[in-house]
Short mmCIF file of C-alpha atoms in Angstrom, two decimals:
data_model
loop_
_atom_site.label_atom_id
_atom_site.label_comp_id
_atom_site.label_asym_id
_atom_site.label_seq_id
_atom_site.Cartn_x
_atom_site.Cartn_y
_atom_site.Cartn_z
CA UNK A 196 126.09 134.33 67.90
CA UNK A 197 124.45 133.99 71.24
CA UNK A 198 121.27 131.55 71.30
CA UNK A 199 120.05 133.05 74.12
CA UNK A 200 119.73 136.54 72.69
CA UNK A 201 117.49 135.10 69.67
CA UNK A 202 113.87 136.06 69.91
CA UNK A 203 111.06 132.81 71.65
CA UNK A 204 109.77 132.71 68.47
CA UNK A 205 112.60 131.30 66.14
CA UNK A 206 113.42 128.97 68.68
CA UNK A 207 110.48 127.66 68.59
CA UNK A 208 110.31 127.78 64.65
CA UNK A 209 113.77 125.72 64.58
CA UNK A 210 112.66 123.22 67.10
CA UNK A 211 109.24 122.70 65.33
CA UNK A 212 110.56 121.76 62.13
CA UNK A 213 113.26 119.17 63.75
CA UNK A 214 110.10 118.02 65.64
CA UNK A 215 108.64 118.01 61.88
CA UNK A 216 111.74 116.42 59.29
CA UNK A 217 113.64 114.20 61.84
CA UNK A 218 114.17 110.89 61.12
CA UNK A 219 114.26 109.95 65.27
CA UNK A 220 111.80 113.49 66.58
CA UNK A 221 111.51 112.44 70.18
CA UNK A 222 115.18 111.63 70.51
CA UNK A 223 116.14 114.97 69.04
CA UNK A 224 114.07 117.07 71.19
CA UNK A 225 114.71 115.48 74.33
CA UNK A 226 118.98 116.21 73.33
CA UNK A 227 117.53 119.67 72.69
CA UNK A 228 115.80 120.60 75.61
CA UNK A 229 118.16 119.01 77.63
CA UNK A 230 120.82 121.47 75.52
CA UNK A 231 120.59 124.78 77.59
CA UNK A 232 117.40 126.37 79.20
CA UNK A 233 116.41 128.68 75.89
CA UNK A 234 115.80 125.37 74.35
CA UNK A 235 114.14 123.39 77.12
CA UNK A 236 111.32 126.47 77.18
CA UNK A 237 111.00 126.10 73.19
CA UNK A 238 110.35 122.90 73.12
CA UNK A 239 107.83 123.10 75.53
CA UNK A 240 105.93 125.31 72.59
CA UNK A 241 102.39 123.51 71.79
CA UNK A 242 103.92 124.13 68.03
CA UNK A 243 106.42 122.18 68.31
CA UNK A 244 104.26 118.78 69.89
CA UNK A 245 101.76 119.66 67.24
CA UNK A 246 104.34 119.03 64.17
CA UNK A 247 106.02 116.47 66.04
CA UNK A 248 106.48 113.64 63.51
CA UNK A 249 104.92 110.90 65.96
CA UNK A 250 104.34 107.99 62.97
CA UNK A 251 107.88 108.03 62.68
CA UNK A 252 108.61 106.48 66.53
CA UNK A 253 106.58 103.22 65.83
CA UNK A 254 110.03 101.61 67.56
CA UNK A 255 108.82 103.21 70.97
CA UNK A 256 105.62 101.38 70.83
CA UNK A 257 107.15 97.89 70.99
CA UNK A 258 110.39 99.03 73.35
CA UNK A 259 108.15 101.35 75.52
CA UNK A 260 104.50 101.34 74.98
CA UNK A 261 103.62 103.42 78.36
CA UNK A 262 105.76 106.45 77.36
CA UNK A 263 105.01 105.93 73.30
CA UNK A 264 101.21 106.52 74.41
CA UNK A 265 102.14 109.22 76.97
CA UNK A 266 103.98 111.38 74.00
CA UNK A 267 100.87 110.84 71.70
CA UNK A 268 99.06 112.09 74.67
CA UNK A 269 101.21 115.50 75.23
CA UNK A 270 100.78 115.81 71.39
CA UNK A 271 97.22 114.97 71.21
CA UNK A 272 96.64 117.70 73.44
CA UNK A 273 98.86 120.36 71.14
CA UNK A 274 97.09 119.71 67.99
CA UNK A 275 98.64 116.86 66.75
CA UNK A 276 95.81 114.77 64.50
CA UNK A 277 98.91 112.27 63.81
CA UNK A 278 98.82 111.63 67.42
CA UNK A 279 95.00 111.82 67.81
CA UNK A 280 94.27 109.46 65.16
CA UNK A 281 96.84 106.75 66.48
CA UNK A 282 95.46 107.13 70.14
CA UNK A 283 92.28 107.18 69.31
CA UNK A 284 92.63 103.81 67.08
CA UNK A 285 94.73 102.45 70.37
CA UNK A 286 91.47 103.30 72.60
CA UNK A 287 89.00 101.52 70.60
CA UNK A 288 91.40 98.57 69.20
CA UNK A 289 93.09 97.44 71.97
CA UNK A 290 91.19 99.30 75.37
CA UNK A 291 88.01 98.79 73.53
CA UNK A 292 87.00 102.26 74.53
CA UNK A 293 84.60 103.09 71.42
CA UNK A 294 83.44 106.52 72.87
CA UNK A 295 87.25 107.76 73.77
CA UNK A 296 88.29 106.44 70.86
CA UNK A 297 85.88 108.19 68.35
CA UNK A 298 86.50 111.65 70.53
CA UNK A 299 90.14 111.34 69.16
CA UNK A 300 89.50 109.73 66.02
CA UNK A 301 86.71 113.20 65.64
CA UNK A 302 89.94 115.48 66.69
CA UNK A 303 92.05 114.53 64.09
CA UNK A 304 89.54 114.69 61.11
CA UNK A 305 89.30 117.87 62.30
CA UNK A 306 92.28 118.99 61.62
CA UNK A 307 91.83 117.55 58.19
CA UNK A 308 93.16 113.88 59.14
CA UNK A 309 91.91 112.17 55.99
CA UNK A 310 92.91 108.12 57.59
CA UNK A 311 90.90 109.46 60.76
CA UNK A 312 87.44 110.30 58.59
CA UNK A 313 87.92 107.03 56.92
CA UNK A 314 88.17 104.87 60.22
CA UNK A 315 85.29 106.79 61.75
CA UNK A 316 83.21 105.81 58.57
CA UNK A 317 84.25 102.11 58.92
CA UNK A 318 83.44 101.82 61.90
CA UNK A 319 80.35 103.82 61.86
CA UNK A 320 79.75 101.47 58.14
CA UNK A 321 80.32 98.21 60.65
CA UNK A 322 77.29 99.47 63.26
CA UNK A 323 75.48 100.47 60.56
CA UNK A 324 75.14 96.70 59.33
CA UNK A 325 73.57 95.69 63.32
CA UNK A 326 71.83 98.92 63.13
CA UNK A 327 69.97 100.69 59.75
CA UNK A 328 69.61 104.03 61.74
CA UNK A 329 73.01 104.75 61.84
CA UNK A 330 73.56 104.03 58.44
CA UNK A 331 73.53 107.45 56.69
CA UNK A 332 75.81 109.22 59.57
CA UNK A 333 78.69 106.16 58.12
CA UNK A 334 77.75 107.59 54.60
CA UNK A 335 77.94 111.26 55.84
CA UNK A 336 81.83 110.35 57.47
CA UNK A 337 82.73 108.88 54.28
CA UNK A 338 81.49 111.39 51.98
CA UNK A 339 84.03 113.62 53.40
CA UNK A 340 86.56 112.05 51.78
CA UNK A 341 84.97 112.53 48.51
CA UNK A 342 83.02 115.70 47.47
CA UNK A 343 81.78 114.32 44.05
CA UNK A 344 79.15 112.59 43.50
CA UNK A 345 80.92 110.39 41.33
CA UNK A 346 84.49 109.23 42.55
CA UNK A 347 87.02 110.30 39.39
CA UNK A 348 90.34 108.79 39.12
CA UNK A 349 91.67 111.23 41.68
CA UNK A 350 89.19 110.51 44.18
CA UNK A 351 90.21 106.50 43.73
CA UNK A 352 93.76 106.95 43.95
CA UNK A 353 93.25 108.89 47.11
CA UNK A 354 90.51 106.72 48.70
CA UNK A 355 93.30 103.51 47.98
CA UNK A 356 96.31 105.05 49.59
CA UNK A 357 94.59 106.55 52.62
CA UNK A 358 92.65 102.77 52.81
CA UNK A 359 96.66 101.67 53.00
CA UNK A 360 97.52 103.86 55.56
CA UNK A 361 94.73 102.84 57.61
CA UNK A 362 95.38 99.35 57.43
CA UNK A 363 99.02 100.05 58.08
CA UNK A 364 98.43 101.66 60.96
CA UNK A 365 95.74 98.87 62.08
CA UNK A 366 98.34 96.49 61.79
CA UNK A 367 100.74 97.83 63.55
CA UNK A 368 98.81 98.99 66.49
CA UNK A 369 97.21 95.39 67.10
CA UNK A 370 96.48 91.83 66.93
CA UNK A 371 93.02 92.25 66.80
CA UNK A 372 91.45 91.88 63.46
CA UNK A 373 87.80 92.83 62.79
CA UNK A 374 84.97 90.61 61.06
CA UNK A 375 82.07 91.33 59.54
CA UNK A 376 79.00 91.10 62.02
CA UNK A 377 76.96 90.67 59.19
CA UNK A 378 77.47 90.71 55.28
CA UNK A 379 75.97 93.69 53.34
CA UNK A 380 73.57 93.11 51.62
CA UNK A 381 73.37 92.02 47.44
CA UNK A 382 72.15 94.75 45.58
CA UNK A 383 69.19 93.87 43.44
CA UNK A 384 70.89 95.65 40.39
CA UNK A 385 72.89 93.28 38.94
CA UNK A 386 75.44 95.62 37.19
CA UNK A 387 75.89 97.46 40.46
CA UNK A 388 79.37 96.76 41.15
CA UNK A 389 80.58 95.78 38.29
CA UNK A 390 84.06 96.39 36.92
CA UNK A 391 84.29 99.79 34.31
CA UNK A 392 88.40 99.54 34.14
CA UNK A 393 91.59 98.52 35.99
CA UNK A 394 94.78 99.59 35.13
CA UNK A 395 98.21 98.12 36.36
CA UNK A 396 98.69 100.95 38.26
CA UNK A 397 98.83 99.37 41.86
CA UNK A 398 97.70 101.62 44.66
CA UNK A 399 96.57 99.06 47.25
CA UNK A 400 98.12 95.65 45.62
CA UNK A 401 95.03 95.34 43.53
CA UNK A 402 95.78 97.83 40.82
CA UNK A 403 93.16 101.06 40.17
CA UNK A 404 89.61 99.77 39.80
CA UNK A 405 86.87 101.66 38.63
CA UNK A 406 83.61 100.11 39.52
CA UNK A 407 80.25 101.24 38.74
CA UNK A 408 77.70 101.78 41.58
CA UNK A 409 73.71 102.75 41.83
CA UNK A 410 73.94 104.71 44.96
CA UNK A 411 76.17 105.63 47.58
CA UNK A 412 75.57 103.02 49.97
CA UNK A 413 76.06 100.40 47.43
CA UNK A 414 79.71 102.12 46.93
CA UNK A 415 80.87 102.51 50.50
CA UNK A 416 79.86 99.03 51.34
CA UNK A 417 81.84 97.83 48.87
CA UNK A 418 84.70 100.09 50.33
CA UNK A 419 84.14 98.76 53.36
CA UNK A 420 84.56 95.29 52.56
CA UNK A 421 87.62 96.16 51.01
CA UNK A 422 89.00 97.34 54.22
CA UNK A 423 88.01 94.03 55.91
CA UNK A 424 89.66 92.24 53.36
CA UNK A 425 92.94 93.80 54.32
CA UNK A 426 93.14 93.81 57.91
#
């Protein structure tokens, strides 16, 4: 069969989802488009750099940084919140660039980036402890995460894996580690805090905790220093 006489729009379903399930996405493309010209205008689709798997060419950002952050940048602009949420952590980790860096961290929580809400309330959480006003916009980012009022086991399990992800992606971005500015506050309730049930279930290296809080605030600062704790 001729490729040529297949219709723009399965060529650019095929080459989205090897953008999507390849182990090496960037190399795969580039063979692709450099294939034959039906090919070179699908991948050019904004589908296909918005499913492009970009956490999976970590390799590039040690071998090649420069073009690494110029893919994340041509996928950033397609859609991508992968992309987004790495660049945006690269802008405000390592170029210090806290206003660039929240407009991309803000992107990909739009597209329903879970890591990208969570890094926007830490470091909205981490102001918040120089500056009380912006305290409940932090709780307001992190309350996305979690609907209820009360976190259930599925909202633990969930806040612990996208905490590793976060951290993962921290670590591999960067040398820089952050520290507290200032140490939240004690509560003045002294059961506040205190451990309900763990299980051996490990999540984050620390097993599945279940902590009772009095408020909000008291539970995302403890979140929060959580996060420190592992980066």
């Amino acid at each position: 069969m001729d490729i040529a006489g297949l219709p723009s729009d399965i060529l650019v379903e095929v080459t989205a989802s090897i953008a999507t399930r390849s182990a090496t996405p960037l190399s795969d493309i580039v063979n692709l488009r450099r294939s034959c010209r039906v090919f070179r205008d699908a991948t050019a689709a904004r589908k296909v750099g918005r499913c492009m798997a970009v956490n999976r060419e970590w390799r590039l950002h040690w071998w090649d940084k420069s073009r690494f952050l110029s893919v994340l940048r041509r996928c950033a602009a397609s859609g991508n919140p992968e992309a987004s949420y790495i660049l945006g952590l690269e802008e405000f980790c390592n170029r210090r660039r806290k206003a660039t860096g929240l407009w991309h961290l803000c992107r990909a929580m739009e597209h329903g980036h879970a890591a990208a809400a969570y890094m926007i309330g830490m470091i909205t959480m981490h102001d918040s402890l120089c500056s009380p006003a912006v305290a409940e916009q932090a709780l307001e980012r992190l309350d996305w995460l979690s609907p209820c009022a009360s976190a259930g086991p599925w909202t633990r399990r969930r806040m612990a894996s996208v905490r590793v992800e976060a951290v993962s992606v921290m670590r591999r971005l960067t040398m820089r580690r952050w520290r507290m500015a200032e140490s939240p506050t004690p509560c003045v309730d002294p059961w506040c805090g205190k451990l309900v049930r763990q299980t051996a279930e490990a999540w984050d290296g620390d097993g599945d905790e279940e902590r009772w809080f009095c408020s909000r605030t008291c539970r995302w600062r403890h979140e929060y220093c959580k996060f420190i704790a592992k980066i």
